[in-house]
CSV table of C-alpha atoms in Angstrom, one decimal:
chain,number,residue,atom,x,y,z
A,1,UNK,CA,10.6,2.0,-14.7
A,2,UNK,CA,7.1,2.0,-13.2
A,3,UNK,CA,4.6,4.8,-13.7
A,4,UNK,CA,1.1,5.0,-12.4
A,5,UNK,CA,-1.1,8.0,-12.9
A,6,UNK,CA,-4.3,8.9,-11.1
A,7,UNK,CA,-6.1,12.3,-10.8
A,8,UNK,CA,-5.1,14.1,-7.6
A,9,UNK,CA,-8.6,15.1,-6.5
A,10,UNK,CA,-12.2,14.5,-7.4
A,11,UNK,CA,-15.5,15.8,-5.9
A,12,UNK,CA,-18.9,14.1,-6.2
A,13,UNK,CA,-22.3,14.4,-4.6
A,14,UNK,CA,-23.8,12.0,-2.1
A,15,UNK,CA,-25.9,9.3,-3.9
A,16,UNK,CA,-24.2,9.8,-7.2
A,17,UNK,CA,-21.7,7.6,-9.1
A,18,UNK,CA,-18.0,8.4,-9.5
A,19,UNK,CA,-15.3,6.9,-11.7
A,20,UNK,CA,-11.7,7.1,-10.7
A,21,UNK,CA,-9.2,6.3,-13.5
A,22,UNK,CA,-5.8,4.8,-13.3
A,23,UNK,CA,-3.3,4.4,-16.1
A,24,UNK,CA,-0.1,2.5,-15.7
A,25,UNK,CA,3.2,1.8,-17.5
A,26,UNK,CA,5.1,-0.9,-15.8
A,27,UNK,CA,7.8,-3.4,-16.7
A,28,UNK,CA,5.4,-6.3,-16.2
A,29,UNK,CA,1.9,-6.9,-15.0
A,30,UNK,CA,0.6,-9.5,-12.6
A,31,UNK,CA,-2.5,-7.8,-11.1
A,32,UNK,CA,-3.9,-4.4,-10.2
A,33,UNK,CA,-5.3,-3.5,-6.8
A,34,UNK,CA,-7.4,-0.7,-5.5
A,35,UNK,CA,-7.2,0.4,-1.9
A,36,UNK,CA,-9.1,2.9,0.2
A,37,UNK,CA,-7.3,5.1,2.7
A,38,UNK,CA,-9.0,7.4,5.2
A,39,UNK,CA,-6.8,10.3,6.4
A,40,UNK,CA,-4.1,9.0,8.9
A,41,UNK,CA,-5.2,5.4,8.6
A,42,UNK,CA,-3.9,2.3,6.9
A,43,UNK,CA,-4.9,1.4,3.3
A,44,UNK,CA,-7.6,-1.2,3.1
A,45,UNK,CA,-8.2,-3.5,0.2
A,46,UNK,CA,-11.1,-2.9,-2.1
A,47,UNK,CA,-10.6,-4.9,-5.3
A,48,UNK,CA,-8.3,-6.8,-7.5
A,49,UNK,CA,-8.1,-7.3,-11.3
A,50,UNK,CA,-5.8,-9.5,-13.2
A,51,UNK,CA,-7.9,-10.3,-16.3
A,52,UNK,CA,-9.6,-7.8,-18.6
A,53,UNK,CA,-13.1,-6.9,-17.6
A,54,UNK,CA,-15.3,-5.7,-14.8
A,55,UNK,CA,-15.2,-7.0,-11.2
A,56,UNK,CA,-18.2,-6.1,-9.1
A,57,UNK,CA,-18.3,-6.1,-5.3
A,58,UNK,CA,-21.4,-4.4,-3.9
A,59,UNK,CA,-21.2,-0.6,-4.4
A,60,UNK,CA,-17.7,-0.9,-5.8
A,61,UNK,CA,-16.6,-2.1,-9.2
A,62,UNK,CA,-13.3,-2.2,-10.9
A,63,UNK,CA,-12.4,-2.5,-14.5
A,64,UNK,CA,-9.2,-3.5,-16.3
A,65,UNK,CA,-7.9,-3.2,-19.8
A,66,UNK,CA,-4.4,-4.7,-20.0
A,67,UNK,CA,-3.8,-3.7,-23.6
A,68,UNK,CA,-4.5,-0.1,-22.7
A,69,UNK,CA,-2.8,-0.1,-19.4
A,70,UNK,CA,-6.0,1.3,-17.9
A,71,UNK,CA,-8.2,0.6,-14.9
A,72,UNK,CA,-11.0,2.4,-13.2
A,73,UNK,CA,-12.8,2.2,-9.9
A,74,UNK,CA,-16.5,2.9,-9.9
A,75,UNK,CA,-18.3,3.8,-6.8
A,76,UNK,CA,-22.1,3.9,-6.8
A,77,UNK,CA,-24.6,5.4,-4.4
A,78,UNK,CA,-21.9,7.5,-2.8
A,79,UNK,CA,-22.0,8.0,0.9
A,80,UNK,CA,-20.2,10.6,3.0
A,81,UNK,CA,-18.0,7.9,4.5
A,82,UNK,CA,-16.6,7.3,1.0
A,83,UNK,CA,-14.7,10.5,1.3
A,84,UNK,CA,-11.1,9.1,1.3
A,85,UNK,CA,-8.0,8.6,-0.8
A,86,UNK,CA,-8.2,5.8,-3.4
A,87,UNK,CA,-4.9,4.2,-4.3
A,88,UNK,CA,-4.2,2.3,-7.5
A,89,UNK,CA,-1.4,-0.3,-7.2
A,90,UNK,CA,0.2,-2.6,-9.7
A,91,UNK,CA,2.0,-5.8,-9.1
A,92,UNK,CA,4.6,-5.6,-11.9
A,93,UNK,CA,6.0,-9.1,-11.4
A,94,UNK,CA,6.1,-12.1,-9.1
A,95,UNK,CA,9.6,-11.7,-7.6
A,96,UNK,CA,10.3,-15.1,-6.3
A,97,UNK,CA,6.9,-15.5,-4.7
A,98,UNK,CA,6.9,-12.0,-3.3
A,99,UNK,CA,4.1,-9.5,-3.5
A,100,UNK,CA,5.8,-6.2,-4.4
A,101,UNK,CA,3.4,-3.5,-5.3
A,102,UNK,CA,3.9,-0.1,-7.0
A,103,UNK,CA,1.4,2.5,-5.9
A,104,UNK,CA,0.0,5.6,-7.6
A,105,UNK,CA,-0.1,8.8,-5.6
A,106,UNK,CA,-3.8,8.3,-4.9
A,107,UNK,CA,-7.0,10.2,-5.7
A,108,UNK,CA,-8.5,12.2,-2.9
A,109,UNK,CA,-12.3,11.9,-3.2
A,110,UNK,CA,-14.6,14.4,-1.5
A,111,UNK,CA,-18.3,13.5,-1.2
A,112,UNK,CA,-20.5,16.5,-0.7
A,113,UNK,CA,-24.2,16.8,0.2
B,1,UNK,CA,-7.7,-11.3,15.5
B,2,UNK,CA,-5.6,-11.3,12.4
B,3,UNK,CA,-3.5,-8.2,12.4
B,4,UNK,CA,-0.3,-6.3,11.7
B,5,UNK,CA,0.9,-4.2,14.7
B,6,UNK,CA,3.5,-1.4,14.7
B,7,UNK,CA,5.1,0.4,17.5
B,8,UNK,CA,5.4,3.2,18.3
B,9,UNK,CA,2.5,4.8,16.6
B,10,UNK,CA,4.0,8.3,17.0
B,11,UNK,CA,7.6,9.3,17.5
B,12,UNK,CA,9.4,12.6,17.7
B,13,UNK,CA,13.2,12.3,17.7
B,14,UNK,CA,16.3,14.3,16.8
B,15,UNK,CA,18.8,14.0,14.0
B,16,UNK,CA,21.3,11.2,14.5
B,17,UNK,CA,19.6,9.4,17.3
B,18,UNK,CA,19.1,5.7,16.3
B,19,UNK,CA,15.6,4.4,16.4
B,20,UNK,CA,13.7,1.2,15.6
B,21,UNK,CA,10.1,0.8,14.6
B,22,UNK,CA,8.8,-2.7,15.3
B,23,UNK,CA,6.3,-4.6,13.1
B,24,UNK,CA,4.7,-7.9,14.0
B,25,UNK,CA,2.0,-10.0,12.2
B,26,UNK,CA,0.1,-13.0,13.6
B,27,UNK,CA,-1.0,-14.5,10.2
B,28,UNK,CA,2.0,-16.6,9.5
B,29,UNK,CA,2.7,-14.6,6.4
B,30,UNK,CA,5.9,-15.1,4.5
B,31,UNK,CA,6.1,-11.7,2.9
B,32,UNK,CA,6.6,-8.5,4.8
B,33,UNK,CA,7.3,-5.0,3.6
B,34,UNK,CA,7.9,-1.4,4.8
B,35,UNK,CA,6.5,1.6,3.0
B,36,UNK,CA,6.8,5.3,3.6
B,37,UNK,CA,4.0,7.7,2.6
B,38,UNK,CA,4.6,11.4,1.8
B,39,UNK,CA,2.2,14.0,0.4
B,40,UNK,CA,2.3,14.0,-3.4
B,41,UNK,CA,4.5,10.9,-3.6
B,42,UNK,CA,2.2,8.2,-2.5
B,43,UNK,CA,3.3,4.9,-0.9
B,44,UNK,CA,6.9,4.0,-1.7
B,45,UNK,CA,8.5,0.7,-0.7
B,46,UNK,CA,11.6,0.8,1.5
B,47,UNK,CA,12.5,-2.8,2.0
B,48,UNK,CA,10.8,-6.1,1.7
B,49,UNK,CA,11.3,-9.7,2.9
B,50,UNK,CA,10.1,-12.8,1.3
B,51,UNK,CA,10.9,-15.0,4.3
B,52,UNK,CA,13.1,-15.4,7.3
B,53,UNK,CA,16.6,-14.1,6.7
B,54,UNK,CA,15.6,-13.0,3.1
B,55,UNK,CA,15.4,-9.3,2.6
B,56,UNK,CA,15.8,-7.0,-0.3
B,57,UNK,CA,15.8,-3.3,-1.2
B,58,UNK,CA,12.6,-1.6,-2.4
B,59,UNK,CA,12.5,1.7,-4.2
B,60,UNK,CA,13.8,4.0,-1.4
B,61,UNK,CA,16.1,2.0,0.9
B,62,UNK,CA,18.7,4.7,1.6
B,63,UNK,CA,19.1,5.5,5.3
B,64,UNK,CA,17.2,2.4,6.5
B,65,UNK,CA,18.0,-1.1,7.6
B,66,UNK,CA,15.8,-4.1,8.3
B,67,UNK,CA,16.1,-7.6,9.7
B,68,UNK,CA,14.0,-10.7,9.6
B,69,UNK,CA,15.1,-13.1,12.2
B,70,UNK,CA,11.6,-14.5,12.9
B,71,UNK,CA,8.7,-14.9,10.6
B,72,UNK,CA,6.4,-12.7,12.5
B,73,UNK,CA,8.7,-9.7,13.1
B,74,UNK,CA,10.2,-7.2,10.6
B,75,UNK,CA,11.7,-4.2,12.4
B,76,UNK,CA,12.7,-1.0,10.5
B,77,UNK,CA,15.9,0.6,11.8
B,78,UNK,CA,17.0,4.2,11.2
B,79,UNK,CA,20.7,4.2,12.3
B,80,UNK,CA,21.1,8.0,12.0
B,81,UNK,CA,17.7,9.6,11.2
B,82,UNK,CA,17.6,12.9,9.3
B,83,UNK,CA,14.7,15.4,8.8
B,84,UNK,CA,14.0,14.0,5.3
B,85,UNK,CA,12.9,10.8,6.9
B,86,UNK,CA,10.0,12.5,8.6
B,87,UNK,CA,7.1,10.6,7.2
B,88,UNK,CA,4.2,8.2,7.8
B,89,UNK,CA,5.5,4.6,7.8
B,90,UNK,CA,3.5,1.5,7.1
B,91,UNK,CA,4.4,-2.1,7.6
B,92,UNK,CA,2.5,-4.7,5.5
B,93,UNK,CA,2.4,-8.5,5.2
B,94,UNK,CA,0.9,-11.0,2.8
B,95,UNK,CA,1.1,-14.7,2.2
B,96,UNK,CA,3.1,-16.2,-0.7
B,97,UNK,CA,1.4,-15.1,-3.9
B,98,UNK,CA,0.6,-16.7,-7.2
B,99,UNK,CA,-0.8,-15.2,-10.4
B,100,UNK,CA,-4.1,-16.8,-9.8
B,101,UNK,CA,-5.0,-15.7,-6.3
B,102,UNK,CA,-5.6,-12.1,-5.2
B,103,UNK,CA,-3.3,-12.1,-2.3
B,104,UNK,CA,-3.5,-8.6,-1.0
B,105,UNK,CA,-1.2,-7.0,1.5
B,106,UNK,CA,-2.5,-6.3,5.0
B,107,UNK,CA,-1.3,-3.0,6.4
B,108,UNK,CA,-0.4,-2.0,9.9
B,109,UNK,CA,-1.9,1.1,11.5
B,110,UNK,CA,1.1,3.3,10.6
B,111,UNK,CA,3.9,5.1,12.5
B,112,UNK,CA,4.1,8.9,12.2
B,113,UNK,CA,7.7,9.9,12.6
B,114,UNK,CA,9.1,13.5,13.0
B,115,UNK,CA,12.8,14.0,12.9
B,116,UNK,CA,13.9,17.4,14.2
């Protein structure tokens, strides 16, 4: 089976740094994605990791350790608009060229003044 | 503009009345998928399609049907909706993937369904 764990909620202060963790246990591994989702809206792609290490993209960075089944999303210089749900998703396998993702339940981040 | 569209965006219906939610993408993507999103359960895949006339069950297919007669369209059919199918539904598409490239899924705007 597939299991992806993330904290349910986090709160941080505007301008600060926050780290959202994700641990996974899946039948296979072919990449980990982070998505941002504002309330009532579609998820939007943030980052992708398939090899161990850190991927940086502006204020957002994502880290992966495949041996530990662990990833984190790092958000720097937090802004109020970063208040959203952050979804961790794993692609367990490449099913005949498909792109099947298994999602965690998401971490609701609240940014306060 | 590259996009995934869904219709309707909001729907209230009654138990047992057949309904179809349409999904269309203009990016020539091979792969399309339907998800439902419920509080505390996250996004769960209902059905997916790897190409025209090729569909397969996801994690929660019961009570749903799909078809893929054209590459751009992937409708979700609820033959006899029940209240437990009240949810937020997302359609997504992506090109054929490989382990090298970060082919992400592009999501539609969502359809909020209430079954009374």
